[in-house]
Short mmCIF file of N, CA, C and O in Angstrom, two decimals:
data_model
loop_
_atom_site.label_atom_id
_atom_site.label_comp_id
_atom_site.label_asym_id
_atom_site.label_seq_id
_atom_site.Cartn_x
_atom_site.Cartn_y
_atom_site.Cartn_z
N UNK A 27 17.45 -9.39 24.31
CA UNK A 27 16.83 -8.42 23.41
C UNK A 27 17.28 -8.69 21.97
O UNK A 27 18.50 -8.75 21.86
N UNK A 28 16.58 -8.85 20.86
CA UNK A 28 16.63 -8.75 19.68
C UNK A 28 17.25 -7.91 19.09
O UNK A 28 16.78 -6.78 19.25
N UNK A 29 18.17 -7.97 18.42
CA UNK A 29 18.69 -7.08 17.56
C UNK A 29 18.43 -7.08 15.99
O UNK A 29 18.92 -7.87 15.19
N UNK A 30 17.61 -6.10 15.74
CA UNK A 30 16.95 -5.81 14.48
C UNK A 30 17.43 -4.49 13.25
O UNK A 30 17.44 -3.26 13.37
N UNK A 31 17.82 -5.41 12.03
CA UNK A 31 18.67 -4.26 11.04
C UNK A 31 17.83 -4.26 9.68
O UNK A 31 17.74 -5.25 8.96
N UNK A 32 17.58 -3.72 9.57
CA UNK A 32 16.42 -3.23 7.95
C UNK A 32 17.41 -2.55 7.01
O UNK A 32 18.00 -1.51 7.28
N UNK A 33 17.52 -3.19 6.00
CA UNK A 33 18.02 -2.55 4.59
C UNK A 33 17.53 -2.62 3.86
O UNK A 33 16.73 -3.56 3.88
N UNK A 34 17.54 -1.76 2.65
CA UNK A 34 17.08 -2.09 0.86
C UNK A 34 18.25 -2.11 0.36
O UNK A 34 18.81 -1.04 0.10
N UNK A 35 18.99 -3.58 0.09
CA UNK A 35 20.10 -3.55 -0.99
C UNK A 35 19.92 -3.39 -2.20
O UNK A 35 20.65 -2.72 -2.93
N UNK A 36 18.72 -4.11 -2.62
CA UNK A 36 18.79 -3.57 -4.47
C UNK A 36 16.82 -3.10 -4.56
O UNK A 36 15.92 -3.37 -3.77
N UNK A 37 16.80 -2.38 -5.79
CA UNK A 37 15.54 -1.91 -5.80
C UNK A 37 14.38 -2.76 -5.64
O UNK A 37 13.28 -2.21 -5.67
N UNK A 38 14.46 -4.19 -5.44
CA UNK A 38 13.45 -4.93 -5.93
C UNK A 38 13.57 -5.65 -4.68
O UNK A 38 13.58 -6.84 -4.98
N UNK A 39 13.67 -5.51 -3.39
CA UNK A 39 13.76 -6.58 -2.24
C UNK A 39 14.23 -5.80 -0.96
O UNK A 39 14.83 -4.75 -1.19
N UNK A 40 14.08 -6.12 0.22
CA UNK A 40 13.96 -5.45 1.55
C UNK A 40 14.99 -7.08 2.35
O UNK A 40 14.79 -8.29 2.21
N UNK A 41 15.69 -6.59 2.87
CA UNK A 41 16.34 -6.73 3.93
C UNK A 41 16.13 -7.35 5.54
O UNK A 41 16.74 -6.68 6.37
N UNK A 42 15.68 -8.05 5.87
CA UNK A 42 15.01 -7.89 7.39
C UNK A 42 16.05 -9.01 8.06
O UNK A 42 16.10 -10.20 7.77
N UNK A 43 16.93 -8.25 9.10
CA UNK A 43 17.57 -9.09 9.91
C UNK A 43 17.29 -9.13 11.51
O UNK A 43 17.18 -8.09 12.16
N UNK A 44 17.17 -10.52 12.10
CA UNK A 44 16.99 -10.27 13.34
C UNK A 44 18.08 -11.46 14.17
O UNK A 44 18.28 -12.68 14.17
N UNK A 45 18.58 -10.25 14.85
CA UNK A 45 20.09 -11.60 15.77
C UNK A 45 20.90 -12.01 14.39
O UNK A 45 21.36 -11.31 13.48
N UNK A 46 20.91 -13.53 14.61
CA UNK A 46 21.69 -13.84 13.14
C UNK A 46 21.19 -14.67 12.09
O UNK A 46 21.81 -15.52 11.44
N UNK A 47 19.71 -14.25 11.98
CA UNK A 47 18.65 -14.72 11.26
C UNK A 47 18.67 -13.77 10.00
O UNK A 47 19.40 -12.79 10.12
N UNK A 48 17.96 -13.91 8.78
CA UNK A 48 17.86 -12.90 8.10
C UNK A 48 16.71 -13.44 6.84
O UNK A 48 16.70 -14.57 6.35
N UNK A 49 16.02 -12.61 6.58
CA UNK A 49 15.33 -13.24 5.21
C UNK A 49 14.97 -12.27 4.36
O UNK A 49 15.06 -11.13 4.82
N UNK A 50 14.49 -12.43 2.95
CA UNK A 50 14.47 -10.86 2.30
C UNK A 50 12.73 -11.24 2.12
O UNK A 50 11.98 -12.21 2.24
N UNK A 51 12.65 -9.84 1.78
CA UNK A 51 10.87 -9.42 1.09
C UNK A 51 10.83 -9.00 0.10
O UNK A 51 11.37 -7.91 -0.10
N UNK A 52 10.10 -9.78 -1.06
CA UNK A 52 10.20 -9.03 -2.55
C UNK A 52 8.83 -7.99 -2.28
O UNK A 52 7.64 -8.08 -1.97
N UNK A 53 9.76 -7.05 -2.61
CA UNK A 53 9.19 -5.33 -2.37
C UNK A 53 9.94 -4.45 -3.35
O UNK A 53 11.10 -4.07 -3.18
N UNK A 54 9.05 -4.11 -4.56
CA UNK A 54 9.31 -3.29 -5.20
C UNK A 54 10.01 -2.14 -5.35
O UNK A 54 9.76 -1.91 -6.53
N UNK A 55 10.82 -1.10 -4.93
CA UNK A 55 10.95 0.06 -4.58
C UNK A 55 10.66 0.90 -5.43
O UNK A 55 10.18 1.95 -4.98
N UNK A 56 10.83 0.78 -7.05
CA UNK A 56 10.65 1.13 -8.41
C UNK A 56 9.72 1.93 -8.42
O UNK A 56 9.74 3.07 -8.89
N UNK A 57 8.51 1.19 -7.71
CA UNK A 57 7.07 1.86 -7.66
C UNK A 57 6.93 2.76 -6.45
O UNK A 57 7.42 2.78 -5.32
N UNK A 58 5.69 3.85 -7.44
CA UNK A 58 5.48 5.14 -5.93
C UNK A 58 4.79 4.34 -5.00
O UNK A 58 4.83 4.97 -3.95
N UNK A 59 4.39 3.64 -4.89
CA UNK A 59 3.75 2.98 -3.88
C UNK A 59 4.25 1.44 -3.06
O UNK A 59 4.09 0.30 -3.50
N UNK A 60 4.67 1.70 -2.24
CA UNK A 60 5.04 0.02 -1.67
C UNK A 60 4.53 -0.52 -1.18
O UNK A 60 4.45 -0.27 0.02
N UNK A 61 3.62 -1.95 -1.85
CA UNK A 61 3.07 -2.85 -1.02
C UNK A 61 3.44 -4.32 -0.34
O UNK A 61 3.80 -5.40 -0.82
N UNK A 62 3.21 -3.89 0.85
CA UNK A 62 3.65 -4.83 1.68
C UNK A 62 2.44 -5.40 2.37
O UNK A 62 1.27 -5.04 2.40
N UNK A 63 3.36 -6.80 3.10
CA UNK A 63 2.00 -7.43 3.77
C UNK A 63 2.93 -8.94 3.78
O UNK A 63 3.76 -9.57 3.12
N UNK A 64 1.92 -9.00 5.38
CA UNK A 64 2.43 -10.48 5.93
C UNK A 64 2.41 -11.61 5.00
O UNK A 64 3.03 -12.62 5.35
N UNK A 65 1.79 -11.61 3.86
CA UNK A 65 2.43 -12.73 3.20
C UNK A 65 3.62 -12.72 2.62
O UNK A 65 4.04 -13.74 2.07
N UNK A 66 4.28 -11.67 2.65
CA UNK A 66 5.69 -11.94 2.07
C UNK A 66 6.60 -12.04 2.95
O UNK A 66 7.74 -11.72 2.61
N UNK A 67 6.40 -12.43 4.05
CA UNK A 67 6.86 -12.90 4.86
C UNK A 67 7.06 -14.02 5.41
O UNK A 67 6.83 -14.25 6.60
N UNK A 68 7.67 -15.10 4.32
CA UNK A 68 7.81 -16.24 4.27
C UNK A 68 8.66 -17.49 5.16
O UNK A 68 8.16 -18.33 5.91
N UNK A 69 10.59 -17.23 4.65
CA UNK A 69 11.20 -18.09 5.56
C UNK A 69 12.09 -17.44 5.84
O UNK A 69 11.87 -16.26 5.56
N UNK A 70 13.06 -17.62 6.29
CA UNK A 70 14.51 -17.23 6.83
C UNK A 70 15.46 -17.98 6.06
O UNK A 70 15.37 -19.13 5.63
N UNK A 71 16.49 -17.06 5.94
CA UNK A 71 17.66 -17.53 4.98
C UNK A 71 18.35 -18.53 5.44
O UNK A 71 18.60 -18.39 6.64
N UNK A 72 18.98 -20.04 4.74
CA UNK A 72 20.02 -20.69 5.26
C UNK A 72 21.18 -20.16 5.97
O UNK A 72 21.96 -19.38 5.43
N UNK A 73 21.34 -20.66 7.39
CA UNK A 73 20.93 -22.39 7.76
C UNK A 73 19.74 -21.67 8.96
O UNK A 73 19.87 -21.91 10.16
N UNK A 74 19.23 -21.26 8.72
CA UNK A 74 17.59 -20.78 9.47
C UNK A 74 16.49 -21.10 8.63
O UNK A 74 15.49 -20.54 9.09
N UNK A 75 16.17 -21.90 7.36
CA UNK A 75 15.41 -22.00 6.99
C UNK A 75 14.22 -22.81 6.90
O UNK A 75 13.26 -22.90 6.13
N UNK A 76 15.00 -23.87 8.90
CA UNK A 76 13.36 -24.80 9.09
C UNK A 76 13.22 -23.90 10.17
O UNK A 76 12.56 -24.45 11.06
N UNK A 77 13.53 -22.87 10.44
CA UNK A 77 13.05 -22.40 12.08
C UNK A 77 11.77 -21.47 11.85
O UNK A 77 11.76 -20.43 11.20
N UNK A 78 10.74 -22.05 12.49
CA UNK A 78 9.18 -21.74 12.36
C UNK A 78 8.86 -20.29 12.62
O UNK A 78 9.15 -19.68 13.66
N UNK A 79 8.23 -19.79 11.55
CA UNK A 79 7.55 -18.30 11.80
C UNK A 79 6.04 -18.51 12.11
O UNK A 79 5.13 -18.77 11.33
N UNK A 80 6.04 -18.31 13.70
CA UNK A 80 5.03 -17.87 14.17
C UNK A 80 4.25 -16.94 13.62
O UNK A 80 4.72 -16.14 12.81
N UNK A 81 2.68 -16.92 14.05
CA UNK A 81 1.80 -15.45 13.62
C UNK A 81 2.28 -14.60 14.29
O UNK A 81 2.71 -13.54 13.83
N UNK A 82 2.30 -14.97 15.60
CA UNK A 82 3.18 -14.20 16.52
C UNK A 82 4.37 -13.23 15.88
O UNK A 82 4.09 -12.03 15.86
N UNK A 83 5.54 -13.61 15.41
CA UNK A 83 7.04 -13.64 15.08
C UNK A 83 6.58 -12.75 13.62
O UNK A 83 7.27 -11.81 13.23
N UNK A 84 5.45 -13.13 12.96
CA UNK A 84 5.08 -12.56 11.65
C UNK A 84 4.52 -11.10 11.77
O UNK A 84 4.84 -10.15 11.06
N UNK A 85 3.54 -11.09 12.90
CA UNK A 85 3.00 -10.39 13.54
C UNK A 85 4.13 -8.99 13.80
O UNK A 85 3.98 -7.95 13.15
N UNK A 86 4.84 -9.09 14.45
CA UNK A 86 6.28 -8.80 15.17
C UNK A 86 7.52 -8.03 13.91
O UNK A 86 8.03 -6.94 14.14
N UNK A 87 7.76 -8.66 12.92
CA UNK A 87 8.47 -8.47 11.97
C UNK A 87 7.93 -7.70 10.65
O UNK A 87 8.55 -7.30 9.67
N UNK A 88 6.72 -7.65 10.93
CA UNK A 88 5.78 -7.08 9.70
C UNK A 88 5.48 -5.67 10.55
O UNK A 88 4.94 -4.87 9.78
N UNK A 89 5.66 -5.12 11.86
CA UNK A 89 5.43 -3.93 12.45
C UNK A 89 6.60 -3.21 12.62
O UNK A 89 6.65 -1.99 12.80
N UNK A 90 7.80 -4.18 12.54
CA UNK A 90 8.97 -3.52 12.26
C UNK A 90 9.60 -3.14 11.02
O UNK A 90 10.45 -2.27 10.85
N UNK A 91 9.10 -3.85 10.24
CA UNK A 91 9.32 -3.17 8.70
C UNK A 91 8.17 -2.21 8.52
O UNK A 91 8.61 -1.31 7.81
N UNK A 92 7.04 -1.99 8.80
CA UNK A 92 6.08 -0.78 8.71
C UNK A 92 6.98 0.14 9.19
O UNK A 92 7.55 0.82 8.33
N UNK A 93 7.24 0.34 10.38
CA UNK A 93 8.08 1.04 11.09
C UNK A 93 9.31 1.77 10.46
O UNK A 93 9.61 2.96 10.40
N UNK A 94 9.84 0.74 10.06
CA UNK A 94 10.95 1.23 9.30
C UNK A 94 10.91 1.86 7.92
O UNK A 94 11.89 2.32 7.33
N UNK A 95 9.86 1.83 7.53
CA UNK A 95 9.28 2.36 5.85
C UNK A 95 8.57 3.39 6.23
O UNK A 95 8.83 4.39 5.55
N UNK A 96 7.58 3.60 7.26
CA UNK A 96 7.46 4.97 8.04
C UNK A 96 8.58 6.13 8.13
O UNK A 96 8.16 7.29 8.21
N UNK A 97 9.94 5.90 8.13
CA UNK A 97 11.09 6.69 8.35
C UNK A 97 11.32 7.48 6.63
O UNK A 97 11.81 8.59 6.43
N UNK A 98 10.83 6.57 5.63
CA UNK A 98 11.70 7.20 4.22
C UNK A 98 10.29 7.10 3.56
O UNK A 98 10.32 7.63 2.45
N UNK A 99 9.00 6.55 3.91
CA UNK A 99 7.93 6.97 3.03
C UNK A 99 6.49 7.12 3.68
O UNK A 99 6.05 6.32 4.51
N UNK A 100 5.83 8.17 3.25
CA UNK A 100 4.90 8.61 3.51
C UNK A 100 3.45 7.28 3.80
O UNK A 100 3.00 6.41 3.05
N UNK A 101 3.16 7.63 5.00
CA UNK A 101 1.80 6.67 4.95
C UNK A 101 1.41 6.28 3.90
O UNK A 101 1.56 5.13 3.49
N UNK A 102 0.72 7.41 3.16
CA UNK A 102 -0.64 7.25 2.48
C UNK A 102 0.14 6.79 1.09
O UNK A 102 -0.49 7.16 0.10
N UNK A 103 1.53 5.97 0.71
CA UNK A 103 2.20 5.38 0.00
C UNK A 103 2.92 4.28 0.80
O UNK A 103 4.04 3.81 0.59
N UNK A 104 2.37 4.09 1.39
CA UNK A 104 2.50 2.26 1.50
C UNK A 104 0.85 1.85 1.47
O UNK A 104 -0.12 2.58 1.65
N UNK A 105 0.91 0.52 1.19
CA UNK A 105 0.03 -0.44 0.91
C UNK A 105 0.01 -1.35 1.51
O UNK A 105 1.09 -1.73 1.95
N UNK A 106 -1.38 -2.24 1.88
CA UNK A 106 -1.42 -3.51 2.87
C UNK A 106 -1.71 -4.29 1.85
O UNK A 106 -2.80 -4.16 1.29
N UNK A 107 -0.91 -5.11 1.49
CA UNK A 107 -1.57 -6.24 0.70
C UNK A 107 -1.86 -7.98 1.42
O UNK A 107 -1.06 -8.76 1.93
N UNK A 108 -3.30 -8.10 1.21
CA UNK A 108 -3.21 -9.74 1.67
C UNK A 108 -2.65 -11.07 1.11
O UNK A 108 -2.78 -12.11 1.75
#
């Protein structure tokens, strides 16, 4: 089983760790509105940074950060961006 930890360390970037993988998402917080979306969902931090993100895995990690932004902000203030 995966073990999955979501933070916002500084206002301008999101957190996403899974096992002992980790990569960040430039995500605004500044703004009333946060848009997110599977393209910022790029690579994984060194020394994980040739290990392949599936649509699958993208798929997967982009419902767990919805998820987790569901907890501190209102639907109809997040954003899907392509």
């Amino acid at each position: 089983m995966k073990k999955i930890k979501i933070t916002i360390p500084h206002f301008y970037c999101l957190e996403y760790i899974e096992n002992e993988k980790r990569m960040y998402l430039d995500i605004d917080f500044r703004e009333p509105k946060i848009f997110i979306g599977k393209s910022l969902i790029k690579k994984w931090e060194p020394p994980y940074q040739t290990v392949e993100i599936t649509e699958e895995n993208r798929e997967e990690i982009y419902k767990n950060i919805i998820k987790y932004l569901l907890v501190i902000y209102r639907s109809q203030d997040i954003v899907e961006i392509y």
